[in-house]
PDB file of C-alpha atoms in Angstrom:
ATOM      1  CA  UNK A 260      56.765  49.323  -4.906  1.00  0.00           C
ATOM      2  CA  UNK A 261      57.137  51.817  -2.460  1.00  0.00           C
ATOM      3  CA  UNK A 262      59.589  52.601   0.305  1.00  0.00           C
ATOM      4  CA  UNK A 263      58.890  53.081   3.901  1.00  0.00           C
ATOM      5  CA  UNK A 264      60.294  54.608   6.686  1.00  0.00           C
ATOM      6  CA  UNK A 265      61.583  51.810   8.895  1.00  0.00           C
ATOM      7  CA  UNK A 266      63.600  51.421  12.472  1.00  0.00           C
ATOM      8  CA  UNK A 267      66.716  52.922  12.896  1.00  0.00           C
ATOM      9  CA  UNK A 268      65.994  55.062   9.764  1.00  0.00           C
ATOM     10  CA  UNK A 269      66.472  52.298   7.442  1.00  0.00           C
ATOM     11  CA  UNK A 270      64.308  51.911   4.455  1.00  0.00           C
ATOM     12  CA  UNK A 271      62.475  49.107   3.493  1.00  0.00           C
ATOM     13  CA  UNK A 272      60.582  48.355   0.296  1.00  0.00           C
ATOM     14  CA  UNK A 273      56.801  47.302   0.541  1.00  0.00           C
ATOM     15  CA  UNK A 274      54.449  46.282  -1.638  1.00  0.00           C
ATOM     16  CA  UNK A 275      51.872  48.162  -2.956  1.00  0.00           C
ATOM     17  CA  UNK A 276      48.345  46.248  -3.353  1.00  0.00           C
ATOM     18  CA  UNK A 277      47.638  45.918  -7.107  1.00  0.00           C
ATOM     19  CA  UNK A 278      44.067  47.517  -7.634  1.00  0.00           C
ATOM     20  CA  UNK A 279      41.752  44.223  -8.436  1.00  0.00           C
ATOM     21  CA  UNK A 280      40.128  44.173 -11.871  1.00  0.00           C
ATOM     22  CA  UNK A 281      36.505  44.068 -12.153  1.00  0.00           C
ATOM     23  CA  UNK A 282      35.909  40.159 -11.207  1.00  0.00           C
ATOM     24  CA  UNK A 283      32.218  39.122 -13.082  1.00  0.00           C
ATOM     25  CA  UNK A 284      31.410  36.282 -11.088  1.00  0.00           C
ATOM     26  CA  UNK A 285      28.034  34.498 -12.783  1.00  0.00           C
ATOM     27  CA  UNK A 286      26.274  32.124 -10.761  1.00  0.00           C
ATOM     28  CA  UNK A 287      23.124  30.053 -12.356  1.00  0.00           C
ATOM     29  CA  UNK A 288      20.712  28.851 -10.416  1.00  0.00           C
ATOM     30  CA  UNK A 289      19.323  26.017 -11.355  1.00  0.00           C
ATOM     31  CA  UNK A 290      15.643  24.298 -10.070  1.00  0.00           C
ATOM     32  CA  UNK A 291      15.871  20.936  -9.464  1.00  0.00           C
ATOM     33  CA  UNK A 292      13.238  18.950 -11.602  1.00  0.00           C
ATOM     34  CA  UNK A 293      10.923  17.216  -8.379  1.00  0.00           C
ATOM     35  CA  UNK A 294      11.653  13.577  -8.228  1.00  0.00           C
ATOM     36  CA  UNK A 295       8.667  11.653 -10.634  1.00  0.00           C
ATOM     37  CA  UNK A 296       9.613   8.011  -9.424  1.00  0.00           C
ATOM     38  CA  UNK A 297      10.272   6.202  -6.212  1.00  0.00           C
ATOM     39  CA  UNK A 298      12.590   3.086  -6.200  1.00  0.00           C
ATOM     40  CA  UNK A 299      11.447  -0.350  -4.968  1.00  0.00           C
ATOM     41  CA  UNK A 300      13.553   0.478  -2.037  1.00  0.00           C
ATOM     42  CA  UNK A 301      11.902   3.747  -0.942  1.00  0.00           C
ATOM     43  CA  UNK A 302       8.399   2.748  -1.467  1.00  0.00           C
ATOM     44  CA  UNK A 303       9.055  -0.987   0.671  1.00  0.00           C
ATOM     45  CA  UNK A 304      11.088   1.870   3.180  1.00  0.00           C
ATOM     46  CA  UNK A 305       8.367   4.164   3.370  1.00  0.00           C
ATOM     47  CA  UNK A 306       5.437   1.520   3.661  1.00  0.00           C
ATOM     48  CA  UNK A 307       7.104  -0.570   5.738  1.00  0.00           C
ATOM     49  CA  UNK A 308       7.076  -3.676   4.325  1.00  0.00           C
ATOM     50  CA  UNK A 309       9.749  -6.013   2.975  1.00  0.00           C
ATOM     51  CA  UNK A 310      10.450  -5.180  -0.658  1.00  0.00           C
ATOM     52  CA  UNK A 311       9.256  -8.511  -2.338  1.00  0.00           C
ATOM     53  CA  UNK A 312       6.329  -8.039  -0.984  1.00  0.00           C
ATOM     54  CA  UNK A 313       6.082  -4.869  -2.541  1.00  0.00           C
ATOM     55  CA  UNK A 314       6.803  -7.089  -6.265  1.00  0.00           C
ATOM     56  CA  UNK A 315       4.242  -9.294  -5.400  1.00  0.00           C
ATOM     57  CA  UNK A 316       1.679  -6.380  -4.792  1.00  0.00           C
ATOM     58  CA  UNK A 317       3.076  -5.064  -8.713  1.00  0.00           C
ATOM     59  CA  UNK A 318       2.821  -8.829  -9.877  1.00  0.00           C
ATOM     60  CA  UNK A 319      -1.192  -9.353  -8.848  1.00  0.00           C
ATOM     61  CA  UNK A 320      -1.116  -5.649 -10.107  1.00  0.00           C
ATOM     62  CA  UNK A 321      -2.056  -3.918  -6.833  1.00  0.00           C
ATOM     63  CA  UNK A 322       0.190  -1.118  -7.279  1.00  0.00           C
ATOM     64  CA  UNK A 323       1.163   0.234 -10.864  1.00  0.00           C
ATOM     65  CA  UNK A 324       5.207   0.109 -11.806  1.00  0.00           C
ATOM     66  CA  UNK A 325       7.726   0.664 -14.850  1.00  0.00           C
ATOM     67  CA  UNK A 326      10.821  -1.189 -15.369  1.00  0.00           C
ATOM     68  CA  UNK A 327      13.787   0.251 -16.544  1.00  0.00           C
ATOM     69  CA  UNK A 328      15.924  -0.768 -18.992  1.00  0.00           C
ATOM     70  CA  UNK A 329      18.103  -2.902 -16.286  1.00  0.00           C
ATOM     71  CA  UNK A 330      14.508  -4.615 -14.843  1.00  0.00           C
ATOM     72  CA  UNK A 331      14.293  -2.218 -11.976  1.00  0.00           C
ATOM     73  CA  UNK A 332      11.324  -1.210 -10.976  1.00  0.00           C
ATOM     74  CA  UNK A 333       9.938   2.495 -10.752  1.00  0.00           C
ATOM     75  CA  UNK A 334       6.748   3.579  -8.845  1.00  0.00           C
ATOM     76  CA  UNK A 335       4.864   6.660  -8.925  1.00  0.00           C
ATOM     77  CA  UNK A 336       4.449   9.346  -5.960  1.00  0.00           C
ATOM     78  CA  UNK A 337       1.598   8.055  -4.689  1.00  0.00           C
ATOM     79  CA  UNK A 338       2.642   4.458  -4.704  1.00  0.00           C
ATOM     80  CA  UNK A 339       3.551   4.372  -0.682  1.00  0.00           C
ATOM     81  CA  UNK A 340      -0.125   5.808   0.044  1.00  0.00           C
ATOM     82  CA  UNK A 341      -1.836   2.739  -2.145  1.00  0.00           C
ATOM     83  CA  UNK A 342       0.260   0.609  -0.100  1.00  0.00           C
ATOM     84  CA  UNK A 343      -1.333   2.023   3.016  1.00  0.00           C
ATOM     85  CA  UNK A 344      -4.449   1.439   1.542  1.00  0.00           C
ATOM     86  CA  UNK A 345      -4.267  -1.853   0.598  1.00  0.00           C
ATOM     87  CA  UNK A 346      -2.679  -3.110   4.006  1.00  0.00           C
ATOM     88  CA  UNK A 347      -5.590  -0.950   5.656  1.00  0.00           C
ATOM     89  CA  UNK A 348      -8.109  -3.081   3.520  1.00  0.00           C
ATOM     90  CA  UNK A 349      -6.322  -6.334   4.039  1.00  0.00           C
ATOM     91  CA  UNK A 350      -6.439  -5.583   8.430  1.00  0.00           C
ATOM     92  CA  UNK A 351     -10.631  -4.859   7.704  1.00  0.00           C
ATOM     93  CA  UNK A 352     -11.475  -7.716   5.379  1.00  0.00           C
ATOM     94  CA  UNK A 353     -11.034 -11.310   5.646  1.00  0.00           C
ATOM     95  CA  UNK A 354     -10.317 -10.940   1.773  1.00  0.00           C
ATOM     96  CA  UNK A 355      -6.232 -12.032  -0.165  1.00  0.00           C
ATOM     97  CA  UNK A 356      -4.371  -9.691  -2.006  1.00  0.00           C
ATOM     98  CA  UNK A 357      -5.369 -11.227  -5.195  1.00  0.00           C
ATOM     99  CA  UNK A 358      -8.913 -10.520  -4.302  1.00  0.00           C
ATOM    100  CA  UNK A 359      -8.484  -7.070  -2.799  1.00  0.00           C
ATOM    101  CA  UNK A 360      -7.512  -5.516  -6.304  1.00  0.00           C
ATOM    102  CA  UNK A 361     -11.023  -6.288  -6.782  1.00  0.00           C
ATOM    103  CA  UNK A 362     -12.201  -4.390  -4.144  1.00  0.00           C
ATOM    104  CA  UNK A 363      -9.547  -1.401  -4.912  1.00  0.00           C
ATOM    105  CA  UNK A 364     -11.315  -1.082  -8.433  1.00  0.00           C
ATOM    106  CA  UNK A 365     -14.725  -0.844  -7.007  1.00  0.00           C
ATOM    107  CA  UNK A 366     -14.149   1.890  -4.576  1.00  0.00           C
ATOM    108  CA  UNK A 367     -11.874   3.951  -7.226  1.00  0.00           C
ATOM    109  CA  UNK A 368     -14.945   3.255  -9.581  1.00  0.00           C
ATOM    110  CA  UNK A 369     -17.667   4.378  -6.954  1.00  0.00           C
ATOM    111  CA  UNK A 370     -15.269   7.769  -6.322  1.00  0.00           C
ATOM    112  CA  UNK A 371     -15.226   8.589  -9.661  1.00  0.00           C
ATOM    113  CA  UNK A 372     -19.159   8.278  -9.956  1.00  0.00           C
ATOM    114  CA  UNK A 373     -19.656  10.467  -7.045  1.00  0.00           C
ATOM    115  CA  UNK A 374     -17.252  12.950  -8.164  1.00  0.00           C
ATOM    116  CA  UNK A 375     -18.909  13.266 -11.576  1.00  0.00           C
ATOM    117  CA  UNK A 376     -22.015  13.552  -9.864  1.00  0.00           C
ATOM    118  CA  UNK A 377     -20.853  16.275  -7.609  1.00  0.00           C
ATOM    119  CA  UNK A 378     -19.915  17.874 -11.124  1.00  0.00           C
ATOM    120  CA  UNK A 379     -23.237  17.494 -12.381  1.00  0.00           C
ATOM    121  CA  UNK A 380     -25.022  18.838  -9.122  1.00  0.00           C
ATOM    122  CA  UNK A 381     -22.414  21.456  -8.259  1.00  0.00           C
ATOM    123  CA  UNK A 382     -24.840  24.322 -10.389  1.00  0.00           C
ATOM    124  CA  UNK A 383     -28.119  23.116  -8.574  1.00  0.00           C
ATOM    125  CA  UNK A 384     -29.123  23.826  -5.544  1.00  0.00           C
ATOM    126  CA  UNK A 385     -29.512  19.630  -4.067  1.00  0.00           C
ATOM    127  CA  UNK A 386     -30.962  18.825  -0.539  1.00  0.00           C
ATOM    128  CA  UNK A 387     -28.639  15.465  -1.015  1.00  0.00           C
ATOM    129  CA  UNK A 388     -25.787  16.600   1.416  1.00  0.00           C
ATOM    130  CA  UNK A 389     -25.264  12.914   1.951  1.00  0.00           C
ATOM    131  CA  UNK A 390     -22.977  12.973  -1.580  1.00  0.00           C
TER     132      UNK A 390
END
């Protein structure tokens, strides 16, 4: 403590600051793991529809899902997306849901063929642009 001048001529004590130690702050930064599964909630939010119909698109196995432990069920990323699809295909065909996974099978089947094909031709020189 130190003394300083103060009115009247009267002295008064003041505090001197303390110097501050060397403070090591360490911060981690930390990357948060992207989310692998959507809940039955989020994908009936995100497709719109009402979340047992969602169940009954994983019971006729429309759309692929895990259960947990406690019997909830977990979808992949792209599970909204095959939602989309299948009500797209239901609104262009007079066809059920049990007989659209059908349908979904054949056209993942058929892109698979023409992406191996477009393998197989990607070294030669083809005149088939219709691929």
């Amino acid at each position: 403590m130190t003394t300083a001048p103060g009115p009247a001529g009267q002295h008064r004590r003041t505090a001197t600051p303390v110097p501050a130690r060397g403070l090591t702050v360490t911060t981690r930064t930390t990357t948060l793991a992207p989310v692998r599964r959507l809940g039955l909630d989020v994908v009936a939010r995100r497709s719109g529809l009402h979340p047992d119909l969602v169940r009954r698109f994983v019971a006729l196995g429309l759309i692929d899902a895990t259960r947990d432990t406690a019997g909830r069920l977990w979808f992949e990323q792209s599970a909204p997306a095959t939602v989309a699809r299948i009500q797209r295909l239901r609104a262009a065909l007079p066809l059920n849901y049990a007989s659209l996974g059908l349908v979904l099978d054949l056209l993942d089947r058929i892109s698979e063929l023409e992406a191996a094909l477009r393998r197989s031709n990607a070294g030669s020189r083809s005149d088939e642009s219709w691929i």
